[in-house]
PDB file of C-alpha atoms in Angstrom:
ATOM      1  CA  UNK A   1      76.598 163.195  73.589  1.00  0.00           C
ATOM      2  CA  UNK A   2      75.454 165.222  70.622  1.00  0.00           C
ATOM      3  CA  UNK A   3      77.587 165.728  67.553  1.00  0.00           C
ATOM      4  CA  UNK A   4      77.737 169.389  66.572  1.00  0.00           C
ATOM      5  CA  UNK A   5      79.882 169.238  63.460  1.00  0.00           C
ATOM      6  CA  UNK A   6      82.090 166.759  61.673  1.00  0.00           C
ATOM      7  CA  UNK A   7      81.491 167.164  57.944  1.00  0.00           C
ATOM      8  CA  UNK A   8      84.953 168.502  57.102  1.00  0.00           C
ATOM      9  CA  UNK A   9      88.173 166.517  57.023  1.00  0.00           C
ATOM     10  CA  UNK A  10      89.892 169.469  58.705  1.00  0.00           C
ATOM     11  CA  UNK A  11      87.387 169.699  61.556  1.00  0.00           C
ATOM     12  CA  UNK A  12      87.726 167.272  64.467  1.00  0.00           C
ATOM     13  CA  UNK A  13      84.577 165.744  65.904  1.00  0.00           C
ATOM     14  CA  UNK A  14      82.946 168.320  68.099  1.00  0.00           C
ATOM     15  CA  UNK A  15      80.716 167.274  70.937  1.00  0.00           C
ATOM     16  CA  UNK A  16      78.309 168.956  73.246  1.00  0.00           C
ATOM     17  CA  UNK A  17      77.903 167.069  76.482  1.00  0.00           C
ATOM     18  CA  UNK A  18      75.683 167.942  79.417  1.00  0.00           C
ATOM     19  CA  UNK A  19      77.550 167.484  82.695  1.00  0.00           C
ATOM     20  CA  UNK A  20      76.688 167.920  86.344  1.00  0.00           C
ATOM     21  CA  UNK A  21      77.759 170.898  88.434  1.00  0.00           C
ATOM     22  CA  UNK A  22      80.208 168.660  90.264  1.00  0.00           C
ATOM     23  CA  UNK A  23      81.737 167.433  86.983  1.00  0.00           C
ATOM     24  CA  UNK A  24      82.034 171.046  85.797  1.00  0.00           C
ATOM     25  CA  UNK A  25      83.734 172.020  89.046  1.00  0.00           C
ATOM     26  CA  UNK A  26      86.178 169.117  88.717  1.00  0.00           C
ATOM     27  CA  UNK A  27      86.933 170.003  85.088  1.00  0.00           C
ATOM     28  CA  UNK A  28      87.667 173.588  86.034  1.00  0.00           C
ATOM     29  CA  UNK A  29      89.907 172.531  88.924  1.00  0.00           C
ATOM     30  CA  UNK A  30      91.757 169.915  86.849  1.00  0.00           C
ATOM     31  CA  UNK A  31      92.344 172.371  83.981  1.00  0.00           C
ATOM     32  CA  UNK A  32      93.236 175.508  85.933  1.00  0.00           C
ATOM     33  CA  UNK A  33      96.676 175.647  84.278  1.00  0.00           C
ATOM     34  CA  UNK A  34      95.521 174.462  80.844  1.00  0.00           C
ATOM     35  CA  UNK A  35      95.501 177.344  78.313  1.00  0.00           C
ATOM     36  CA  UNK A  36      93.413 175.195  75.944  1.00  0.00           C
ATOM     37  CA  UNK A  37      90.524 174.978  78.418  1.00  0.00           C
ATOM     38  CA  UNK A  38      88.213 178.003  78.408  1.00  0.00           C
ATOM     39  CA  UNK A  39      85.165 178.660  80.573  1.00  0.00           C
ATOM     40  CA  UNK A  40      82.402 180.815  79.084  1.00  0.00           C
ATOM     41  CA  UNK A  41      79.605 182.377  81.112  1.00  0.00           C
ATOM     42  CA  UNK A  42      76.707 182.486  78.633  1.00  0.00           C
ATOM     43  CA  UNK A  43      74.392 184.530  80.846  1.00  0.00           C
ATOM     44  CA  UNK A  44      73.664 188.228  80.473  1.00  0.00           C
ATOM     45  CA  UNK A  45      76.015 190.877  81.865  1.00  0.00           C
ATOM     46  CA  UNK A  46      73.409 191.649  84.524  1.00  0.00           C
ATOM     47  CA  UNK A  47      73.297 188.018  85.677  1.00  0.00           C
ATOM     48  CA  UNK A  48      77.090 187.814  85.646  1.00  0.00           C
ATOM     49  CA  UNK A  49      77.325 190.950  87.803  1.00  0.00           C
ATOM     50  CA  UNK A  50      75.675 189.011  90.646  1.00  0.00           C
ATOM     51  CA  UNK A  51      78.251 186.185  90.614  1.00  0.00           C
ATOM     52  CA  UNK A  52      80.520 184.341  88.208  1.00  0.00           C
ATOM     53  CA  UNK A  53      83.230 181.709  88.011  1.00  0.00           C
ATOM     54  CA  UNK A  54      86.638 183.331  88.403  1.00  0.00           C
ATOM     55  CA  UNK A  55      88.517 183.326  85.096  1.00  0.00           C
ATOM     56  CA  UNK A  56      85.394 182.789  82.993  1.00  0.00           C
ATOM     57  CA  UNK A  57      84.666 184.936  79.952  1.00  0.00           C
ATOM     58  CA  UNK A  58      81.306 186.520  79.201  1.00  0.00           C
ATOM     59  CA  UNK A  59      79.643 185.271  76.004  1.00  0.00           C
ATOM     60  CA  UNK A  60      75.995 186.297  76.289  1.00  0.00           C
ATOM     61  CA  UNK A  61      73.759 183.573  74.823  1.00  0.00           C
ATOM     62  CA  UNK A  62      71.087 186.162  74.069  1.00  0.00           C
ATOM     63  CA  UNK A  63      73.357 188.501  72.142  1.00  0.00           C
ATOM     64  CA  UNK A  64      72.749 188.680  68.434  1.00  0.00           C
ATOM     65  CA  UNK A  65      76.349 187.698  67.779  1.00  0.00           C
ATOM     66  CA  UNK A  66      76.579 184.551  69.943  1.00  0.00           C
ATOM     67  CA  UNK A  67      76.418 182.097  67.031  1.00  0.00           C
ATOM     68  CA  UNK A  68      78.888 184.134  64.954  1.00  0.00           C
ATOM     69  CA  UNK A  69      81.387 184.219  67.807  1.00  0.00           C
ATOM     70  CA  UNK A  70      81.041 180.495  68.493  1.00  0.00           C
ATOM     71  CA  UNK A  71      81.867 179.657  64.867  1.00  0.00           C
ATOM     72  CA  UNK A  72      85.142 181.600  65.251  1.00  0.00           C
ATOM     73  CA  UNK A  73      86.353 179.667  68.293  1.00  0.00           C
ATOM     74  CA  UNK A  74      89.514 177.576  67.975  1.00  0.00           C
ATOM     75  CA  UNK A  75      88.220 174.030  67.492  1.00  0.00           C
ATOM     76  CA  UNK A  76      91.351 172.503  69.007  1.00  0.00           C
ATOM     77  CA  UNK A  77      90.506 173.969  72.431  1.00  0.00           C
ATOM     78  CA  UNK A  78      88.006 172.715  74.998  1.00  0.00           C
ATOM     79  CA  UNK A  79      85.181 175.001  76.123  1.00  0.00           C
ATOM     80  CA  UNK A  80      82.928 174.773  79.138  1.00  0.00           C
ATOM     81  CA  UNK A  81      79.760 176.842  78.796  1.00  0.00           C
ATOM     82  CA  UNK A  82      77.638 177.655  81.797  1.00  0.00           C
TER      83      UNK A  82
END
């Protein structure tokens, strides 16, 4: 586990955790009805066009705005990036 941010009293501890494909699959299945669980596809649009996880949102890692968008995400929600 790697702490991403926790230097504000208003910000909960945020973690980045590497998980296996099976763990990711189980998380997606177990949270299919959870509006606070969001799956982001961080590949390019071209890569996503080949295949993607149903319900995932495109957030291209290589875009110049990736970091800006990530800082705007609701910190009370859980995000799975793949």
